[in-house]
DNA sequence: CGCTGACCCTGACGGC
DNA sequence: TGCCGTCAGGGTCAGC
């Protein structure tokens, strides 16, 4: 469900309602997420103040005294602001009850998400090997050229690898490759500096625009207030296999790359080194 | 070390 | 109406 723009949208929505609030209760209805939710989470967090809320990769981080609550939404996770009057629904696995009757409610049908207590973010095994943020200056052509030397990995899997760069999931990888005119199966050691420049700008551009639209709702993405995002209307190739390319009119093709579906235009997206 | 595929889980959808 | 196969925005991990 959520890629970087969706998590960013949720974090931005939560910030004003959560920052500075005190944790009054933790209700765990189902602890079997990607990793088991600690049974003593209540004791750890009780009466602690949420000092800060921010995003790293696709993780949401709630900073409190002496540590952090690290959350990931997996494919189907939702994190919404609720009140005590809101009914508990199917797959509402976790409530973080805050002062002023604010409830942060985690819902996740597939339970691929996680909720972990982490004392030191920098050294945590889930975070310490992550690559740079895609919207940072660290994510630049020189960095990618250096990483791609001698690697035959195909470009789509490369940009979706969080050790290379974080936050680029299947939707935005697909869209950025189309925008940059690069075939998703192109080996990374054949990509020129000019092509890296084009691709990196395309990734930054698609992520920024998606954040501006409040994320992409394909099926069930909602922000912290339960509203959808509107970037799906701007998608050029994702979920459009078999339809006409907006650029050239050719039929868009579908491939499976690393168990993920990949839509592309074999006329506009080429394998060669020319631009 | 790097890459591939299996796997975690529920739900929606299409074909029969 | 139901059963079955397939697919879905994520990421880890074993095995080669």
Coordinates of C-alpha atoms (C1' of nucleotides) in Angstrom, one line a residue:
Chain A
X1 CA 0.0 0.0 0.0
X2 CA 2.2 2.8 1.1
X3 CA 5.4 4.0 -0.7
X4 CA 7.3 7.0 0.4
X5 CA 4.7 9.6 -0.6
X6 CA 2.0 7.8 1.3
X7 CA 4.0 7.5 4.4
X8 CA 5.0 11.1 4.1
X9 CA 1.4 12.1 3.8
X10 CA 0.5 10.2 6.9
X11 CA 3.3 11.6 8.9
X12 CA 2.4 15.1 7.9
X13 CA -1.2 14.5 8.8
X14 CA -0.3 13.1 12.2
X15 CA 2.3 15.7 13.3
X16 CA 0.0 18.4 14.6
X17 CA -2.3 15.9 16.4
X18 CA 0.3 13.8 18.0
X19 CA 3.4 15.8 18.7
X20 CA 3.7 16.8 22.4
X21 CA 0.9 14.4 23.4
X22 CA 1.3 11.9 26.2
X23 CA 0.7 8.2 25.7
X24 CA -2.0 7.1 28.1
X25 CA -2.6 3.5 27.0
X26 CA -1.6 0.9 24.4
X27 CA -4.2 -1.6 23.3
X28 CA -2.9 -4.7 21.5
X29 CA -5.7 -6.7 19.9
X30 CA -3.4 -8.8 17.7
X31 CA 0.3 -8.9 18.2
X32 CA 1.2 -11.1 15.3
X33 CA 2.4 -8.6 12.7
X34 CA 5.6 -9.0 10.6
X35 CA 7.4 -9.3 14.0
X36 CA 5.5 -9.9 17.2
X37 CA 4.4 -6.7 19.0
X38 CA 6.1 -6.6 22.4
X39 CA 3.7 -7.6 25.1
X40 CA 5.2 -5.0 27.5
X41 CA 4.8 -2.1 25.1
X42 CA 2.3 -0.6 27.4
X43 CA 4.8 -0.5 30.3
X44 CA 7.5 0.9 28.1
X45 CA 5.4 3.7 26.7
X46 CA 3.0 4.5 29.5
X47 CA 3.0 8.3 30.3
X48 CA 5.8 9.0 27.8
X49 CA 5.6 12.1 25.7
X50 CA 5.7 11.9 21.9
X51 CA 8.5 14.4 21.2
X52 CA 8.7 14.1 17.5
X53 CA 7.1 12.2 14.6
X54 CA 9.1 11.7 11.4
X55 CA 9.7 9.4 8.4
X56 CA 12.8 7.4 7.5
X57 CA 12.4 5.3 4.3
X58 CA 8.9 3.8 4.7
X59 CA 9.1 3.8 8.5
X60 CA 7.2 6.1 10.8
X61 CA 9.1 7.0 13.9
X62 CA 7.6 8.3 17.1
X63 CA 10.4 9.7 19.3
X64 CA 9.9 9.5 23.0
X65 CA 12.2 9.6 26.0
X66 CA 14.9 6.9 25.8
X67 CA 13.8 5.5 22.5
X68 CA 11.4 5.3 19.6
X69 CA 8.3 3.5 18.4
X70 CA 9.1 2.3 14.9
X71 CA 6.1 1.5 12.7
X72 CA 5.9 0.1 9.2
X73 CA 2.6 -0.3 7.2
X74 CA 3.6 -3.1 5.0
X75 CA 1.3 -3.5 2.0
X76 CA -2.1 -2.9 3.6
X77 CA -1.5 -1.0 6.8
X78 CA -3.4 2.1 7.8
X79 CA -2.7 4.5 10.6
X80 CA -5.6 6.8 11.4
X81 CA -6.6 9.3 14.0
X82 CA -9.7 8.2 15.9
X83 CA -11.8 9.1 18.9
X84 CA -13.2 6.8 21.6
X85 CA -16.5 7.0 19.9
X86 CA -15.2 5.3 16.7
X87 CA -16.1 1.6 16.5
X88 CA -13.3 -0.9 16.4
X89 CA -13.3 -2.6 13.1
X90 CA -11.9 -5.8 11.6
X91 CA -8.1 -5.8 11.5
X92 CA -7.8 -2.9 14.0
X93 CA -4.8 -4.6 15.7
X94 CA -3.4 -1.8 17.8
X95 CA -4.4 1.5 19.5
X96 CA -2.1 4.1 20.9
X97 CA -4.3 6.1 23.2
X98 CA -3.1 9.7 23.7
X99 CA -4.0 12.6 25.9
X100 CA -7.0 14.7 24.8
X101 CA -8.9 11.5 23.7
X102 CA -6.8 11.1 20.6
X103 CA -6.4 7.5 19.4
X104 CA -3.9 6.4 16.8
X105 CA -5.3 3.2 15.4
X106 CA -3.4 0.7 13.3
X107 CA -5.4 -1.4 10.9
X108 CA -3.7 -4.0 8.6
X109 CA -5.5 -6.8 6.9
X110 CA -2.4 -8.6 5.7
X111 CA -0.3 -8.0 8.8
X112 CA 2.9 -7.4 6.8
X113 CA 3.5 -4.2 8.9
X114 CA 5.3 -3.9 12.1
X115 CA 5.4 -2.0 15.4
X116 CA 8.6 -2.2 17.3
X117 CA 10.3 -0.5 20.3
X118 CA 13.7 0.7 19.3
X119 CA 16.1 2.4 21.6
X120 CA 18.8 3.3 19.1
X121 CA 17.5 4.0 15.6
X122 CA 20.9 4.4 14.0
X123 CA 22.1 0.9 15.0
X124 CA 18.9 -1.0 14.5
X125 CA 19.1 -3.9 12.1
X126 CA 16.1 -2.7 10.0
X127 CA 17.5 0.7 9.5
X128 CA 21.3 0.6 9.6
X129 CA 21.8 -0.7 6.1
X130 CA 19.3 1.6 4.4
X131 CA 20.5 3.7 1.5
X132 CA 19.9 7.5 1.2
X133 CA 16.6 9.2 1.0
X134 CA 15.6 9.7 -2.6
X135 CA 14.8 13.4 -2.1
X136 CA 18.2 14.1 -0.6
X137 CA 21.3 15.4 -2.4
X138 CA 23.0 12.2 -1.5
X139 CA 20.9 10.5 -4.1
X140 CA 22.7 11.7 -7.2
X141 CA 24.3 10.4 -10.5
X142 CA 27.8 10.1 -9.1
X143 CA 26.5 7.9 -6.2
X144 CA 24.5 5.6 -8.6
X145 CA 27.3 5.3 -11.1
X146 CA 29.7 4.2 -8.4
X147 CA 27.2 1.6 -7.0
X148 CA 26.3 0.3 -10.4
X149 CA 29.8 -0.5 -11.7
X150 CA 30.1 -4.1 -12.7
X151 CA 26.6 -4.9 -11.7
X152 CA 24.3 -6.7 -14.1
X153 CA 21.2 -6.2 -11.9
X154 CA 18.3 -4.9 -13.9
X155 CA 17.4 -1.2 -13.2
X156 CA 13.9 -1.8 -11.9
X157 CA 15.1 -4.1 -9.1
X158 CA 18.1 -1.8 -8.4
X159 CA 16.1 1.3 -7.7
X160 CA 13.6 -0.7 -5.6
X161 CA 16.4 -2.1 -3.4
X162 CA 16.4 -0.2 -0.2
X163 CA 20.2 -0.6 0.3
X164 CA 20.6 1.5 -2.9
X165 CA 17.9 4.1 -2.2
X166 CA 14.9 3.9 0.1
X167 CA 11.2 4.6 -0.5
X168 CA 10.9 3.7 -4.2
X169 CA 8.3 1.0 -4.5
X170 CA 6.6 -0.7 -7.5
X171 CA 4.3 2.2 -8.5
X172 CA 6.9 5.0 -8.5
X173 CA 9.7 2.8 -9.9
X174 CA 7.4 1.9 -12.8
X175 CA 6.4 5.5 -13.4
X176 CA 9.9 6.9 -13.1
X177 CA 11.4 4.4 -15.6
X178 CA 8.7 5.4 -18.1
X179 CA 9.4 9.1 -17.6
X180 CA 13.1 8.5 -18.1
X181 CA 12.6 6.3 -21.2
X182 CA 14.5 3.4 -19.7
X183 CA 13.6 -0.2 -20.2
X184 CA 12.9 -1.9 -16.8
X185 CA 15.2 -4.8 -17.7
X186 CA 18.2 -2.7 -18.6
X187 CA 21.3 -3.9 -16.7
X188 CA 22.7 -1.1 -14.4
X189 CA 26.2 -1.3 -15.7
X190 CA 25.0 -0.2 -19.1
X191 CA 23.4 3.0 -17.9
X192 CA 25.2 6.2 -18.9
X193 CA 25.7 9.3 -16.6
X194 CA 23.2 11.2 -18.7
X195 CA 20.6 8.4 -18.2
X196 CA 21.2 8.3 -14.5
X197 CA 20.6 12.1 -14.4
X198 CA 17.4 11.6 -16.2
X199 CA 16.2 8.7 -14.0
X200 CA 17.1 10.4 -10.7
X201 CA 15.3 13.5 -11.7
X202 CA 12.3 11.4 -12.8
X203 CA 12.3 9.6 -9.4
X204 CA 12.5 12.8 -7.4
X205 CA 9.9 14.4 -9.6
X206 CA 7.3 11.6 -9.4
X207 CA 7.7 11.4 -5.6
X208 CA 7.4 15.2 -5.1
X209 CA 4.3 15.3 -7.3
X210 CA 2.7 12.3 -5.5
X211 CA 3.3 14.0 -2.1
X212 CA 1.6 17.1 -3.4
X213 CA -1.4 15.1 -4.3
X214 CA -1.5 13.3 -1.0
X215 CA -0.3 10.0 -2.3
X216 CA -1.6 7.3 -4.6
X217 CA -4.8 5.5 -3.7
X218 CA -5.2 2.3 -5.9
X219 CA -7.5 0.4 -3.6
X220 CA -7.3 1.3 0.0
X221 CA -4.7 3.9 0.9
X222 CA -6.0 6.5 3.2
X223 CA -4.2 9.2 5.1
X224 CA -4.3 9.8 8.8
X225 CA -7.8 11.3 8.5
X226 CA -9.1 8.4 6.4
X227 CA -9.1 10.3 3.1
X228 CA -7.6 8.9 -0.1
X229 CA -4.8 10.4 -2.2
X230 CA -5.2 11.7 -5.7
X231 CA -2.0 10.8 -7.5
X232 CA -3.6 7.7 -9.2
X233 CA -5.1 10.0 -11.7
X234 CA -1.6 11.1 -12.8
X235 CA -0.3 7.5 -13.3
X236 CA 1.0 7.1 -16.9
X237 CA 1.8 3.4 -17.0
X238 CA 1.2 1.7 -13.6
X239 CA -1.9 -0.5 -13.9
X240 CA -2.3 0.4 -17.6
X241 CA -0.9 -2.8 -19.2
X242 CA -2.7 -3.5 -22.5
X243 CA -3.8 0.2 -22.9
X244 CA -2.3 2.8 -25.2
X245 CA 0.9 4.6 -24.3
X246 CA 0.1 8.3 -23.7
X247 CA 3.4 9.2 -25.6
X248 CA 3.3 7.0 -28.7
X249 CA 0.0 5.1 -28.7
X250 CA 1.7 1.7 -28.7
X251 CA 0.2 -1.0 -26.4
X252 CA 1.8 -1.0 -23.0
X253 CA 3.4 -4.3 -22.1
X254 CA 3.5 -6.3 -18.9
X255 CA 6.4 -8.2 -17.4
X256 CA 7.1 -9.8 -14.1
X257 CA 10.4 -8.7 -12.6
X258 CA 11.3 -10.1 -9.2
X259 CA 7.7 -11.2 -8.6
X260 CA 6.4 -7.7 -9.2
X261 CA 4.4 -6.6 -12.2
X262 CA 6.1 -4.1 -14.4
X263 CA 4.3 -2.1 -17.1
X264 CA 6.3 -0.4 -19.7
X265 CA 6.2 0.9 -23.3
X266 CA 8.7 -1.1 -25.5
X267 CA 8.7 1.8 -28.0
X268 CA 9.4 4.7 -25.5
X269 CA 11.6 2.7 -23.0
X270 CA 14.7 1.3 -24.6
X271 CA 17.7 -0.8 -23.7
X272 CA 20.2 1.2 -25.6
X273 CA 22.7 3.8 -24.3
X274 CA 21.5 6.7 -26.5
X275 CA 19.1 9.4 -25.4
Chain B
dC1 C1' 29.1 -11.2 -1.8
dG2 C1' 25.0 -11.0 -5.0
dC3 C1' 21.0 -12.6 -6.9
dT4 C1' 16.6 -15.7 -7.1
dG5 C1' 12.6 -17.3 -5.3
dA6 C1' 9.7 -18.7 -1.3
dC7 C1' 7.3 -16.8 2.2
dC8 C1' 4.5 -13.9 5.6
dC9 C1' -1.3 -12.9 5.3
dT10 C1' -6.1 -11.5 3.9
dG11 C1' -9.1 -9.9 0.4
dA12 C1' -10.8 -8.9 -4.1
dC13 C1' -11.7 -10.4 -8.6
dG14 C1' -12.5 -13.2 -12.7
dG15 C1' -13.5 -17.7 -14.8
dC16 C1' -16.0 -21.8 -14.5
Chain C
dT1 C1' -23.6 -19.2 -5.1
dG2 C1' -19.1 -21.2 -4.4
dC3 C1' -14.6 -22.9 -5.4
dC4 C1' -10.1 -22.0 -7.4
dG5 C1' -6.3 -19.6 -9.1
dT6 C1' -4.1 -15.2 -9.4
dC7 C1' -2.8 -10.8 -7.9
dA8 C1' -1.9 -6.8 -4.6
dG9 C1' 1.3 -0.7 -2.9
dG10 C1' 6.2 -4.4 1.5
dG11 C1' 10.3 -6.7 3.1
dT12 C1' 13.2 -10.7 5.0
dC13 C1' 15.6 -14.8 4.6
dA14 C1' 17.5 -19.3 3.0
dG15 C1' 19.9 -21.3 -0.6
dC16 C1' 22.8 -21.4 -4.4

